[in-house]
Amino acid sequence: LVAKLDYGLTSQINLIAEGGMKTRAPSYQQLYLWVPLQATNGLADGHNYVGDLNLDSEKAYEAGFGLDWHGKRVYAAPRVFYRYVDDYIQGTPSTDPLVIGVSTANGDPNPLQWSNVDAKFYGADMDWGVTISPNWRLDGVASYVRGERDDINDDLYRIAPLNGSATLTYSRSNWWAGLEGVGYAKQNKVSETNDEEKSSSYTLLNLRGGINVMRNLAISLGVENVFDKDYEPHLSGINRVANSDVAVGDRVPGPGRNYFATLQYKYDGSRFHVGRDAGTCRSGLRAAPAAQPPANIVDWPAYEKPDSSIDHRNHAGVRGTVTAACINSRSTATVNLPGRKKQPAGATDPAAH
């Protein structure tokens, strides 16, 4: 259940209020894992897990507030939220001597059992951007989430630290290039109950670009982690494989320097455009009346990294899946197709976690 209020305070500022509730049933693993073997280490966190048939469903309640500000050259969309989860399902240290004994023989003397706890999450995020000139623009996003146990004095397990990114983009009529910086703060708010280790901060630099070869064909190229930096994401898995490049018990490092190239071809019989429309990514993709696409169909640097899609097999005349991208959650994809149009569901679920 989700409710959202979007009130236009002025022609440039909208106030946003959101609320929702959601339930989630335990997964099969959380219920039925009986033997604490390495094959059952549920989060790749170095621990063996066992289930609990008596687990209750999670019940989450959330409220959020924010605003959307759209100036002639600048936009910003800050949000704050608070979420309470009753019977949150998390691994907690097992007290069963048999489980501990079997798990110790299988490499983990501190096995975890899926359990119901009470938890709360709160934090903020903001999308922002500025048009520097007709060819240059800067866009960014920042996010912070804090997770705490509400039944005891402890932090929640495996919560990402403060993070953000900024992308400087130069675009012409048929090509673009972008420089992206990504940063993660250190995470020292860790779970003592789960013997969670702290993690260090890191920054990365990525390069991306694209060109329209012809009307229906575009090529994108890029280099991620340009300086081939060594880093360990806080949510990375724990290595349990002996005789590897990573010591047993250490976090698996993030990817090194990575080169990629993508080739994008537009469906025959459809018109596809990715463009700026601040604030609409939160509500997902949407069908729209037919309109002529601009000459530049890849004028946004996240085009080669799709993070949302809509299946259009139900539309007359087109079969397949059209995939689009959101740059820093600030762009929208408009897909114009022949035949009957269908409005896809895309409302943000504030109770998801």
XYZ file of C-alpha atoms in Angstrom:
353
model
C 0.000 0.000 0.000
C 1.526 3.305 -1.126
C 0.230 6.881 -0.953
C 1.935 9.925 -2.454
C 1.137 13.643 -2.365
C 2.757 15.908 -4.961
C 1.860 19.563 -4.350
C 2.980 22.373 -6.653
C 4.097 25.124 -4.299
C 5.324 27.336 -7.160
C 5.979 26.897 -10.858
C 9.467 25.612 -9.965
C 8.986 23.844 -6.619
C 6.911 20.758 -5.796
C 6.540 19.432 -2.263
C 6.485 15.632 -1.955
C 5.013 13.526 0.860
C 4.998 9.731 0.677
C 3.843 6.931 2.930
C 3.511 3.202 2.604
C 3.347 -0.200 4.238
C 4.405 -3.606 3.028
C 4.736 -7.195 4.216
C 7.324 -9.749 3.113
C 7.134 -13.469 3.819
C 10.306 -15.397 4.746
C 12.118 -17.010 1.843
C 12.488 -20.781 1.521
C 16.120 -20.553 2.625
C 15.236 -18.517 5.691
C 12.715 -21.161 6.683
C 14.245 -24.473 5.649
C 18.059 -24.325 5.891
C 18.812 -27.088 8.391
C 22.495 -27.974 8.090
C 25.074 -25.145 8.577
C 27.354 -26.070 5.672
C 29.367 -23.711 3.469
C 26.737 -24.257 0.783
C 24.220 -22.465 3.017
C 26.122 -19.236 3.767
C 23.193 -17.038 2.807
C 24.846 -13.644 2.274
C 28.319 -14.653 1.085
C 29.478 -13.048 4.327
C 31.639 -15.881 5.601
C 28.972 -17.331 7.897
C 26.960 -20.535 7.728
C 23.203 -20.119 8.173
C 20.310 -22.214 9.438
C 16.608 -21.480 9.057
C 13.681 -21.166 11.436
C 10.211 -22.529 10.697
C 8.695 -20.109 13.216
C 9.720 -16.937 11.383
C 7.025 -14.262 11.054
C 6.554 -12.087 7.979
C 8.205 -8.680 7.949
C 5.905 -5.662 8.250
C 7.384 -2.361 7.062
C 6.003 1.151 7.493
C 7.600 4.180 5.847
C 7.153 7.933 5.558
C 9.142 10.257 3.331
C 9.273 13.969 2.569
C 11.077 16.035 -0.014
C 10.853 18.563 -2.780
C 11.571 18.877 -6.488
C 13.087 22.175 -7.590
C 13.503 22.843 -11.297
C 15.156 26.104 -12.313
C 16.111 27.174 -15.814
C 19.616 25.773 -15.475
C 19.560 23.883 -12.159
C 17.512 21.109 -10.572
C 17.602 19.466 -7.142
C 15.403 16.807 -5.545
C 16.259 16.114 -1.882
C 14.354 13.425 0.061
C 14.352 12.249 3.678
C 12.716 9.032 4.896
C 12.059 6.933 7.991
C 11.159 3.230 7.839
C 10.240 0.931 10.718
C 10.276 -2.832 10.123
C 8.535 -5.100 12.604
C 9.918 -8.676 12.609
C 12.791 -7.766 10.271
C 14.541 -10.985 9.192
C 18.270 -11.049 9.846
C 20.895 -13.601 10.755
C 21.710 -13.635 14.465
C 24.259 -15.832 16.298
C 22.964 -19.354 16.864
C 22.842 -20.690 20.425
C 22.175 -24.313 19.463
C 25.217 -26.462 20.486
C 24.549 -28.965 17.676
C 24.405 -26.229 15.031
C 27.572 -24.625 16.394
C 29.400 -27.982 16.433
C 28.435 -28.935 12.864
C 29.207 -25.431 11.596
C 32.613 -25.387 13.311
C 33.494 -28.631 11.565
C 32.543 -26.903 8.295
C 34.718 -23.837 8.747
C 32.567 -21.369 10.716
C 32.541 -21.482 14.520
C 30.018 -18.616 14.629
C 26.989 -19.744 12.586
C 23.934 -17.537 12.196
C 20.258 -18.382 12.348
C 17.608 -16.404 10.501
C 15.614 -14.579 13.173
C 12.970 -11.898 13.618
C 14.243 -8.627 15.068
C 12.867 -5.081 15.104
C 14.665 -2.581 12.899
C 14.536 0.989 11.709
C 16.058 2.714 8.708
C 16.372 6.420 8.113
C 18.313 8.567 5.732
C 18.303 10.983 2.832
C 19.149 11.164 -0.835
C 19.361 13.914 -3.405
C 19.573 14.150 -7.163
C 20.951 17.399 -8.572
C 22.232 18.894 -11.772
C 23.237 22.099 -13.505
C 23.406 23.084 -17.170
C 26.735 24.864 -17.537
C 26.373 25.711 -21.247
C 24.505 24.339 -24.273
C 27.115 21.562 -24.503
C 28.226 21.064 -20.912
C 26.284 19.853 -17.884
C 26.979 18.391 -14.451
C 24.694 15.853 -12.718
C 25.014 14.026 -9.436
C 23.349 11.912 -6.770
C 24.077 11.379 -3.076
C 22.619 8.789 -0.695
C 22.828 8.025 3.015
C 21.059 5.240 4.921
C 21.359 4.404 8.597
C 20.116 1.056 9.893
C 19.653 0.204 13.582
C 18.260 -2.664 15.613
C 15.287 -1.408 17.606
C 15.122 -4.334 20.029
C 18.744 -3.986 21.223
C 21.418 -1.295 21.040
C 23.205 -2.324 17.851
C 23.556 -1.362 14.210
C 21.979 -3.401 11.466
C 24.094 -5.842 9.514
C 25.451 -4.989 6.030
C 24.274 -1.419 5.455
C 25.961 0.582 2.695
C 27.835 3.745 3.786
C 27.319 7.304 2.564
C 27.937 7.376 -1.181
C 27.533 9.604 -4.195
C 28.538 10.277 -7.770
C 28.906 13.222 -10.139
C 29.075 13.178 -13.932
C 30.414 15.941 -16.176
C 29.014 15.556 -19.691
C 29.913 17.196 -23.005
C 27.474 16.547 -25.849
C 27.177 17.454 -29.509
C 24.467 16.705 -32.045
C 25.550 13.102 -32.626
C 28.101 12.233 -29.924
C 28.779 12.730 -26.216
C 31.499 12.101 -23.644
C 31.263 11.907 -19.878
C 33.599 11.856 -16.871
C 32.122 10.266 -13.733
C 33.455 10.290 -10.204
C 32.094 7.788 -7.656
C 32.805 7.914 -3.940
C 31.966 5.760 -0.893
C 32.680 6.809 2.683
C 34.075 4.429 5.288
C 31.526 2.357 7.162
C 32.125 2.195 10.900
C 28.482 1.745 11.936
C 28.628 -2.042 11.947
C 26.846 -4.838 13.776
C 28.640 -6.012 16.912
C 26.162 -8.891 17.225
C 27.306 -10.265 13.888
C 31.026 -9.456 14.334
C 30.833 -7.296 11.218
C 34.073 -5.669 10.093
C 34.413 -1.992 9.276
C 35.337 -0.903 5.764
C 37.437 1.886 4.244
C 36.432 4.723 1.946
C 37.315 4.827 -1.753
C 36.790 6.854 -4.912
C 36.675 5.743 -8.548
C 36.861 7.492 -11.908
C 34.935 6.295 -14.980
C 34.972 7.477 -18.603
C 32.109 6.986 -21.042
C 31.132 8.173 -24.494
C 28.850 7.430 -27.400
C 28.210 8.243 -31.037
C 25.293 7.831 -33.420
C 26.593 5.871 -36.382
C 23.282 6.226 -38.212
C 19.661 7.000 -37.343
C 18.944 3.605 -35.776
C 22.427 2.619 -34.618
C 24.522 3.937 -31.715
C 27.837 2.824 -30.217
C 28.934 3.476 -26.629
C 32.411 2.982 -25.195
C 33.822 3.322 -21.718
C 36.477 2.623 -19.139
C 35.462 1.950 -15.540
C 37.902 2.325 -12.660
C 40.308 4.190 -14.932
C 43.219 4.100 -12.477
C 42.758 0.381 -11.693
C 42.300 1.158 -8.019
C 42.168 -1.576 -5.374
C 39.095 -1.267 -3.163
C 36.722 -3.410 -1.123
C 33.018 -2.478 -1.180
C 31.396 -2.807 2.234
C 28.736 -5.179 0.875
C 31.225 -7.357 -0.976
C 31.259 -11.067 -0.191
C 33.825 -12.828 2.001
C 36.193 -15.270 0.315
C 36.016 -18.877 1.509
C 38.089 -20.482 -1.241
C 41.602 -21.600 -0.319
C 44.593 -21.195 -2.658
C 43.137 -18.133 -4.400
C 44.444 -14.593 -4.904
C 42.256 -13.416 -2.009
C 42.989 -14.734 1.461
C 40.280 -16.777 3.165
C 38.193 -14.466 5.326
C 39.038 -11.306 3.358
C 36.495 -9.260 1.447
C 36.366 -9.897 -2.273
C 37.794 -6.763 -3.936
C 35.838 -4.665 -6.409
C 36.461 -4.962 -10.163
C 39.680 -3.516 -11.549
C 39.962 -1.482 -14.718
C 37.204 -2.539 -17.082
C 36.731 -1.674 -20.756
C 33.369 -2.034 -22.405
C 31.632 -1.335 -25.685
C 27.946 -1.583 -26.494
C 26.066 -1.550 -29.757
C 22.465 -0.331 -29.648
C 20.007 -0.774 -32.467
C 16.553 0.784 -32.458
C 13.603 -1.519 -33.088
C 12.046 -1.282 -36.541
C 8.576 0.174 -36.345
C 9.232 2.035 -33.098
C 10.714 5.360 -32.054
C 12.926 5.353 -29.003
C 14.337 8.356 -27.174
C 16.190 8.862 -23.927
C 16.111 12.439 -22.679
C 16.058 14.795 -19.698
C 12.928 15.042 -17.625
C 13.801 15.725 -13.998
C 11.933 13.789 -11.371
C 10.211 11.202 -13.536
C 12.587 8.290 -13.038
C 11.051 7.578 -9.642
C 7.763 6.674 -11.299
C 9.337 4.426 -13.933
C 8.860 4.176 -17.683
C 5.696 5.306 -19.359
C 3.958 4.952 -22.706
C 3.361 8.207 -24.575
C 1.770 9.433 -27.838
C 3.888 9.146 -30.938
C 6.385 11.977 -31.480
C 9.340 12.557 -33.780
C 12.617 11.543 -32.105
C 15.486 14.035 -32.052
C 18.541 13.464 -34.177
C 20.609 12.567 -31.125
C 19.113 9.456 -29.502
C 21.995 8.971 -27.073
C 22.285 12.452 -25.588
C 22.559 11.067 -22.049
C 25.678 9.252 -20.782
C 23.962 6.503 -18.787
C 22.363 5.172 -21.958
C 24.731 2.239 -22.117
C 23.916 1.186 -18.528
C 20.205 0.337 -18.429
C 18.640 0.122 -14.995
C 14.956 -0.141 -15.864
C 12.964 -1.844 -18.595
C 9.462 -2.459 -19.844
C 8.223 -5.491 -21.708
C 6.254 -4.448 -24.781
C 5.240 -7.878 -26.030
C 1.604 -6.985 -25.360
C 1.694 -4.104 -27.809
C 0.352 -4.732 -31.301
C 3.021 -4.786 -33.972
C 6.080 -5.061 -31.723
C 7.621 -8.037 -29.969
C 10.580 -7.845 -27.616
C 11.797 -5.846 -24.638
C 12.692 -2.178 -24.888
C 15.309 -1.161 -22.343
C 16.040 2.397 -21.240
C 18.300 4.114 -18.746
C 18.137 6.713 -16.014
C 21.087 9.015 -15.449
C 21.362 9.536 -11.701
C 17.624 8.868 -11.418
C 16.924 12.066 -13.306
C 15.920 11.051 -16.845
C 12.943 9.309 -18.340
C 12.461 6.968 -21.236
C 9.582 7.600 -23.619
C 8.721 4.691 -25.878
C 6.409 5.347 -28.820
C 4.963 2.235 -30.389
C 2.235 1.540 -32.937
C -1.022 -0.023 -31.839
C -2.649 -0.048 -28.410
C -0.740 1.752 -25.661
C -0.488 0.444 -22.115
C 0.496 2.422 -19.018
C 3.018 0.280 -17.104
C 3.033 0.156 -13.350
C 6.034 2.054 -12.038
C 5.228 3.612 -8.675
C 8.096 3.688 -6.229
C 7.624 1.292 -3.322
C 8.903 3.170 -0.267
C 8.548 0.105 1.927
C 11.034 -1.975 -0.077
C 14.397 -2.563 1.510
